[in-house]
């Protein structure tokens, strides 16, 4: 895999602090007057009372040989943000390297990196769009695959989109995205996923800040390292195709309230004989600004999502979230969020003895962030959170509480 052949910038430069020296030098040479090139460093300390997301100490003992559940971690980050304008073209980028160390679970210490870049292009008065890429290398969250070895995951996404503004009232758009998910751990490479998404749509501009339109989307998902399995004389193959037809509505109700709705019909078909899905999917987002210093965002959704277990075809997730931001002063900001999800899995009932087709999970998370910026380039962020999962499969449930302190300095 390409992951094995890529030498990380951390290996070339050493520590994030040494890497920053190279970033500072490169940004000084590359920057032009008027461009925004901002190197930054970041350091955080985090405590989590259930790092492995296990049910209890007895479960931790059985899985890892130790009843230890909590741990303290420290992360160092060095990166640079870029915003460069060339005539009507705008290029943005953010690249960083990071290192995370744990006090107890030192076997999970890792070096990661992340990068994203976007070219917001414009051609004449009627054509514009985006061309971009994103890359992230990090430790796989333990609740995702419940693998208690160091499992580094790599996410890659490349996309291209274009808008044709036919006249002030009508526009057409198209987008193509390729997403790749890979894992360094050999045992998890069968979960490697490639997903290609093609989208086209039309929008009618009701007024300058509102629109109504239609979106047509086709998704093809494949697992290149998975071999079809034969169980009970039935072939299991996780590759899938998904087609969507949705209404896309952007409504500026007032100067303080904006609604976004994306909803319609989704059909998902697997390559094997497993159960398919055909039904409505929708998401409603409301943004409210009661005052100049407060912002509230509410989400309601019912959406189908894929799962990586060979014994489950998909999960229908119904959820709600609420986030609120308060700009207390020019230097102090508070952000709070609450989220609830119910995940209804459609399992492969032809495979008795593993995850049942009636699996039901309920996920919840509550968090509070306090940000203090004593001077413009420096910010301090305190985060506290609670996260939990309950399931009719008892061993999948867990509860976790944590606190983190992060400081960031932009040069």
PDB file of N, CA and C in Angstrom, residues 237 288 337:
ATOM      1  N   UNK A 237     -20.726 -10.162  -0.133  1.00  0.00           N
ATOM      2  CA  UNK A 237     -19.883  -9.189  -0.815  1.00  0.00           C
ATOM      3  C   UNK A 237     -20.356  -7.801  -0.398  1.00  0.00           C
ATOM      4  N   UNK A 288     -29.655  30.044  13.723  1.00  0.00           N
ATOM      5  CA  UNK A 288     -30.293  31.213  14.310  1.00  0.00           C
ATOM      6  C   UNK A 288     -29.240  32.094  14.971  1.00  0.00           C
ATOM      7  N   UNK A 337     -22.271  21.792  22.804  1.00  0.00           N
ATOM      8  CA  UNK A 337     -22.953  20.964  21.817  1.00  0.00           C
ATOM      9  C   UNK A 337     -23.555  19.740  22.486  1.00  0.00           C
TER      10      UNK A 337
END
